[in-house]
PDB file of C-alpha atoms in Angstrom:
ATOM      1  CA  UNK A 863       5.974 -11.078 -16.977  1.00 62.00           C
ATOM      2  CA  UNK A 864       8.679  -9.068 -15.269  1.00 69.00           C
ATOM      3  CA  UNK A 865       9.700  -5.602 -17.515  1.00 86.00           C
ATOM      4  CA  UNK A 866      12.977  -6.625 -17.970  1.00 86.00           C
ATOM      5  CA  UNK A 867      12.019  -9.911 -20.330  1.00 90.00           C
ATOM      6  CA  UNK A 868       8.974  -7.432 -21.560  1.00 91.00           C
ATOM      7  CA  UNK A 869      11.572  -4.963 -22.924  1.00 92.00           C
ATOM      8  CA  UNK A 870      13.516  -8.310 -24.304  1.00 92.00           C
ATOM      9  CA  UNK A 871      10.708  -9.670 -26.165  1.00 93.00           C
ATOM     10  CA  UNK A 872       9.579  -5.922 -27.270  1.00 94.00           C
ATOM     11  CA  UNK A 873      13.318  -5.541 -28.558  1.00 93.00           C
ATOM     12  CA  UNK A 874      13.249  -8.897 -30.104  1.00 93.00           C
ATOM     13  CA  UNK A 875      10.446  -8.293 -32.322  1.00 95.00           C
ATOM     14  CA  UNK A 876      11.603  -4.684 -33.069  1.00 95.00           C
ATOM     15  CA  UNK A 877      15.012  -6.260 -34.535  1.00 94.00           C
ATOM     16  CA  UNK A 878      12.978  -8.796 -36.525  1.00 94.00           C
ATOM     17  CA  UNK A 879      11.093  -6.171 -38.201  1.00 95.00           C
ATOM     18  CA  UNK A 880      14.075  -4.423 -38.907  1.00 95.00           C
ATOM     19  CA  UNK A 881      15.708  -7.327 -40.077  1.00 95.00           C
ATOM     20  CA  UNK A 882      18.961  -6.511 -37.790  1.00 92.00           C
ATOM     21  CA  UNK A 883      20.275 -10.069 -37.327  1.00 94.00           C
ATOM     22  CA  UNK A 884      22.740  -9.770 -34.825  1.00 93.00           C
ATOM     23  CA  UNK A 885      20.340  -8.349 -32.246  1.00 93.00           C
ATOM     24  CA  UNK A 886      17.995 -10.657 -33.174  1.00 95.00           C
ATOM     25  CA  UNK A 887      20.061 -13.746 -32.562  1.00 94.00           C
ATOM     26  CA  UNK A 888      21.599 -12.338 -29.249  1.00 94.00           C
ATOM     27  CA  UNK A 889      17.986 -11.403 -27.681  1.00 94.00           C
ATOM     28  CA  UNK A 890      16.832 -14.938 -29.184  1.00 95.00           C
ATOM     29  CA  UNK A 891      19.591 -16.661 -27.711  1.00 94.00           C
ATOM     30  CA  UNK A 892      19.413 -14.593 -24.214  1.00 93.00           C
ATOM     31  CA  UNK A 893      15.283 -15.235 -24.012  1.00 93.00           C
ATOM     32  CA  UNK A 894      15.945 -18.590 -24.495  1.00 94.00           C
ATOM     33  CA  UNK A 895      18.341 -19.009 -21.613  1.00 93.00           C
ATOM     34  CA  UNK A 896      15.879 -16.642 -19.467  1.00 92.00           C
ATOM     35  CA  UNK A 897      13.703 -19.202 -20.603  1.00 92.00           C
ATOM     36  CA  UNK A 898      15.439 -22.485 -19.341  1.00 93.00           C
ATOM     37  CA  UNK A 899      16.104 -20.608 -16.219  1.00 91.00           C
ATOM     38  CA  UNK A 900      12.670 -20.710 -15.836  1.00 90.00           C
ATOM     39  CA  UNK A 901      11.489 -24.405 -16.396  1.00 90.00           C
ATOM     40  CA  UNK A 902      14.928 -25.945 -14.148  1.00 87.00           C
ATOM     41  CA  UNK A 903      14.337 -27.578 -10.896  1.00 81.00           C
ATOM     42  CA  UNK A 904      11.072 -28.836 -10.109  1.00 86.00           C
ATOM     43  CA  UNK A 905       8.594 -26.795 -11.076  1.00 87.00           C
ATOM     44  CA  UNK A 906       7.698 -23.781 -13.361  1.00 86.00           C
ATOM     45  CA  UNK A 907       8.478 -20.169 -12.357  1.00 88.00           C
ATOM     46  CA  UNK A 908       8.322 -16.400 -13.124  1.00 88.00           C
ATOM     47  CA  UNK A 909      11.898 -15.005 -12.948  1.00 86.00           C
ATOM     48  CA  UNK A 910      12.315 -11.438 -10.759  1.00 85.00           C
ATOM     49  CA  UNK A 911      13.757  -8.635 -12.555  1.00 84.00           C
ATOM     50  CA  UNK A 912      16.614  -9.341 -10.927  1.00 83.00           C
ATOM     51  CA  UNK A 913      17.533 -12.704 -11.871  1.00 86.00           C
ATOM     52  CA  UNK A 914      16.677 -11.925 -15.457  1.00 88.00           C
ATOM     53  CA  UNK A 915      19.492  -9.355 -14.871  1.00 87.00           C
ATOM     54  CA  UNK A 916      21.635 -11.749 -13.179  1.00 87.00           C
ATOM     55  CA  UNK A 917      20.891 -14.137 -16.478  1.00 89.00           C
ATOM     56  CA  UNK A 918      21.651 -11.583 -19.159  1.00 90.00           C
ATOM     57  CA  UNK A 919      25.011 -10.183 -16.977  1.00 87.00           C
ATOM     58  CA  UNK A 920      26.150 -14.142 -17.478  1.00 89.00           C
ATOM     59  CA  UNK A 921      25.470 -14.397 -20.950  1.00 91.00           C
ATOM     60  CA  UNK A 922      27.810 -11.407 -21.491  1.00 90.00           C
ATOM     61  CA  UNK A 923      30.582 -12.709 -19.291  1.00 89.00           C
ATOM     62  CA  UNK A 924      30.405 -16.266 -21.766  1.00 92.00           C
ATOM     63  CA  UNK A 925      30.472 -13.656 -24.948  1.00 93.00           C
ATOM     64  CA  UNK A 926      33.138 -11.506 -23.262  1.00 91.00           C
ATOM     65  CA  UNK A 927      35.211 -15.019 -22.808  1.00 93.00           C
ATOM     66  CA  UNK A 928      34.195 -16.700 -26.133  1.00 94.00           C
ATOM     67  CA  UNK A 929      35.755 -13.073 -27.511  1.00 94.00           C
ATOM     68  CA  UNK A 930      38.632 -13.748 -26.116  1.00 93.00           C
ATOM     69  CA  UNK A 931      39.082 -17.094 -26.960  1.00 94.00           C
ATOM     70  CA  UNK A 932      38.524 -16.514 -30.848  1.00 94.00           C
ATOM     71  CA  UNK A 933      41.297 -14.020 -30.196  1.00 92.00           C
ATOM     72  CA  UNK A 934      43.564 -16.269 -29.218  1.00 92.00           C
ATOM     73  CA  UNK A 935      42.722 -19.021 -31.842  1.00 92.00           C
ATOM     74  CA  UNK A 936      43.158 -15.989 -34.362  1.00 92.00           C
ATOM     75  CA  UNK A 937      39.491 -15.870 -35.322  1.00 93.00           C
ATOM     76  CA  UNK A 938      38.853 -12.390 -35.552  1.00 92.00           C
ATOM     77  CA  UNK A 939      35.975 -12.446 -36.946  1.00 94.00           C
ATOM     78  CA  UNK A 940      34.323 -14.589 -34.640  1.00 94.00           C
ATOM     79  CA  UNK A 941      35.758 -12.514 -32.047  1.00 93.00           C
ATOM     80  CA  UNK A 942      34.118  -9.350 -33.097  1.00 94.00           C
ATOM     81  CA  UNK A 943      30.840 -10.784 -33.522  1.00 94.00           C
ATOM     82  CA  UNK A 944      30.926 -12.014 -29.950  1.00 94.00           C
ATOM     83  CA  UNK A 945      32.006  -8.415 -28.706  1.00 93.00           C
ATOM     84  CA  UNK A 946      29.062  -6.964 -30.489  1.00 94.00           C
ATOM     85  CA  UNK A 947      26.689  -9.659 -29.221  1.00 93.00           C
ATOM     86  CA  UNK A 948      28.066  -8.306 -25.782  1.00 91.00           C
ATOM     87  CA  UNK A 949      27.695  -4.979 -26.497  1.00 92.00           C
ATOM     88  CA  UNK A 950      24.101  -5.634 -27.295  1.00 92.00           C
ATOM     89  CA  UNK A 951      23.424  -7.642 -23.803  1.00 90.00           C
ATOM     90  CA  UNK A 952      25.190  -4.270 -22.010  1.00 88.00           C
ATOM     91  CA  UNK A 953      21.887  -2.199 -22.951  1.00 89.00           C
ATOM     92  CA  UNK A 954      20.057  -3.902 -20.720  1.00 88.00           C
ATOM     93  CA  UNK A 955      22.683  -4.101 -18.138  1.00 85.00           C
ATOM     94  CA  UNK A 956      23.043  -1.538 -15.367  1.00 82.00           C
ATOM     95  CA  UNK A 957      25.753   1.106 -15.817  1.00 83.00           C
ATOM     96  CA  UNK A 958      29.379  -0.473 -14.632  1.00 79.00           C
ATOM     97  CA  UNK A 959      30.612   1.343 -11.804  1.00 79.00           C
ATOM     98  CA  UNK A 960      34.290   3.070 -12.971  1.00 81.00           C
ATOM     99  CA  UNK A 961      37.255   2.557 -10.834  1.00 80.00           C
ATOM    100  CA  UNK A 962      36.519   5.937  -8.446  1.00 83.00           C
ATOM    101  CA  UNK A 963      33.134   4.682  -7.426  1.00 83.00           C
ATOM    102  CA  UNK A 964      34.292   1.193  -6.749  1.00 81.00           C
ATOM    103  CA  UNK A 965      37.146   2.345  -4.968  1.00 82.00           C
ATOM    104  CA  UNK A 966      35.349   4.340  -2.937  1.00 84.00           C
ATOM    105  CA  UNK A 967      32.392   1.857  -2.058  1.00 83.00           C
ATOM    106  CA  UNK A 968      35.067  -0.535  -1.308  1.00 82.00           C
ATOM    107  CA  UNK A 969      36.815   2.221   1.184  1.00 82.00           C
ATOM    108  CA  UNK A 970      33.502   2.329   2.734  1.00 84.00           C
ATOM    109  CA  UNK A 971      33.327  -1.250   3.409  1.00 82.00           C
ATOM    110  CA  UNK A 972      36.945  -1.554   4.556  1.00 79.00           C
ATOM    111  CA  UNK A 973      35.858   0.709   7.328  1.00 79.00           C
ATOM    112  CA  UNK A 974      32.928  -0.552   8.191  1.00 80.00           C
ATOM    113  CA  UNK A 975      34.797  -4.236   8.676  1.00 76.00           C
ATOM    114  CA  UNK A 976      37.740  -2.411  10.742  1.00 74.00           C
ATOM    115  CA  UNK A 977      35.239  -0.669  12.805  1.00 73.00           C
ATOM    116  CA  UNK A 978      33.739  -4.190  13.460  1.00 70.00           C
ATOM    117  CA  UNK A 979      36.758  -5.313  14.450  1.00 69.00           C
ATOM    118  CA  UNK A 980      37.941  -6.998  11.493  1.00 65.00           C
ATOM    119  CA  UNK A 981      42.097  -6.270  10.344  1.00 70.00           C
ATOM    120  CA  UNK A 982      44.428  -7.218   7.730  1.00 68.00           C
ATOM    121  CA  UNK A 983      44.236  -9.415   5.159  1.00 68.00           C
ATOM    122  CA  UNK A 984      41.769 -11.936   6.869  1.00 73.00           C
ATOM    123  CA  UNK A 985      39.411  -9.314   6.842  1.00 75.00           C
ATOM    124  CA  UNK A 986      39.083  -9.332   3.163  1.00 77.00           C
ATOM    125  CA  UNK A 987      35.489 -12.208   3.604  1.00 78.00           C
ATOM    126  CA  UNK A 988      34.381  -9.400   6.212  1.00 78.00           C
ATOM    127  CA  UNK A 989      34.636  -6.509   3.268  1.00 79.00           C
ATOM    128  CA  UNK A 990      33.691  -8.950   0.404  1.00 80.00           C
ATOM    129  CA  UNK A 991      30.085  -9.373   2.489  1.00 80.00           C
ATOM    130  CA  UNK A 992      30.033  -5.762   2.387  1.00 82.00           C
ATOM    131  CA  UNK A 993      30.528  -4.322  -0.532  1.00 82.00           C
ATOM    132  CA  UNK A 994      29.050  -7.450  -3.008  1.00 80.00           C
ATOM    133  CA  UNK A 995      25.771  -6.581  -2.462  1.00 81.00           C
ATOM    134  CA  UNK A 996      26.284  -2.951  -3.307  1.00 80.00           C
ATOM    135  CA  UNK A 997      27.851  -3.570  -6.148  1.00 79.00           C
ATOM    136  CA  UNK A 998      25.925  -6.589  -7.540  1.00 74.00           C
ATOM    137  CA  UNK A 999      25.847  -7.096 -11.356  1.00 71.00           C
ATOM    138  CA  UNK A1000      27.659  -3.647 -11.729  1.00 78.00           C
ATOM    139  CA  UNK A1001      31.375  -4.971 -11.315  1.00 77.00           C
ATOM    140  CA  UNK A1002      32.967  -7.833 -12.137  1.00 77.00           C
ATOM    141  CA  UNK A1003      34.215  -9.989  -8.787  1.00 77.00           C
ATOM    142  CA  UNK A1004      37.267 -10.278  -9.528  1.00 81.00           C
ATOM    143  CA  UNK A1005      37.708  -6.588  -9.820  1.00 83.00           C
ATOM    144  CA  UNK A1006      36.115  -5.878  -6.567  1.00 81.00           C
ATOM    145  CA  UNK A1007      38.445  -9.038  -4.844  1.00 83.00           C
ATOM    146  CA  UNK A1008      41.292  -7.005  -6.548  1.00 83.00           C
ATOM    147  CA  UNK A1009      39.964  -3.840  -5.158  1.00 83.00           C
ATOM    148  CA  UNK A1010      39.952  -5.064  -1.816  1.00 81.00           C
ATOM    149  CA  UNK A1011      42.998  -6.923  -1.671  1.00 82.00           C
ATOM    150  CA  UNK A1012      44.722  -3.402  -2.152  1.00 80.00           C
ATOM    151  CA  UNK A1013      42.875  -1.804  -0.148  1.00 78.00           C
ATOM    152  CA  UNK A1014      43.601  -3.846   3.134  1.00 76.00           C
ATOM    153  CA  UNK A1015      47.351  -3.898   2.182  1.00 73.00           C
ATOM    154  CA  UNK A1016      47.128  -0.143   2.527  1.00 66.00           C
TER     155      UNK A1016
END
């Protein structure tokens, strides 16, 4: 068992003896997705730390947008609950890069692409195959696309 889903099912039973039910449901619910991530496709496997991350940083984007959509339908209470479940689900995430760090991994790839011969805005798949893997799981793509985008227009 990968330490990642260890530290889940450790946490799980933790909030169970502490009767916290809202970290309780959101590991239950998360384990259980880890857990039909496992048994899809063919046959049985053992998930890397890395797609367990992958797994739990998708479950928080679907609370983050659930959130926002009890917002809208002016169910604030709903919407809270979802925020919190996402705040739980960020513990195990790793630390979001802020807008300085991004920026600057992004200036880094720009470079890298120009230097490769790569210009304008048509580099922008050229830097996007660049930077995504340095900033996997710790910033949202759209953010990073954004990022870019302004970056190339100068």
């Amino acid at each position: 068992m990968t330490t990642l889903k260890a530290k889940l099912k450790d946490d799980l039973t933790a909030a169970i003896k502490a009767r916290d039910e809202l970290r309780s449901s959101t590991l239950r619910l998360t384990l259980t997705a880890l857990q039909k991530e496992e048994v899809a496709g063919t046959e049985a496997r053992e998930l890397s730390d890395g797609e367990v991350e992958k797994i739990i940083a998708r479950e928080a984007k679907k609370r983050r947008e659930a959130a926002e959509a009890f917002d809208k339908g002016a169910r604030p209470e709903q919407a809270d609950r979802e925020r919190a479940e996402g705040e739980v689900l960020a513990e195990y995430l790793p630390k979001p890069l802020t807008d300085d760090e991004l920026e600057s991994l992004v200036a880094e790839a720009v470079a890298e692409a120009t230097g490769a011969g790569a210009e304008g805005p048509r580099a922008m798949g050229a830097v996007m195959k660049i930077v995504n893997p340095k900033v996997a799981g710790r910033a949202d793509g759209g953010r990073v696309a954004a990022m870019v985008k302004k970056l190339l227009a100068g």
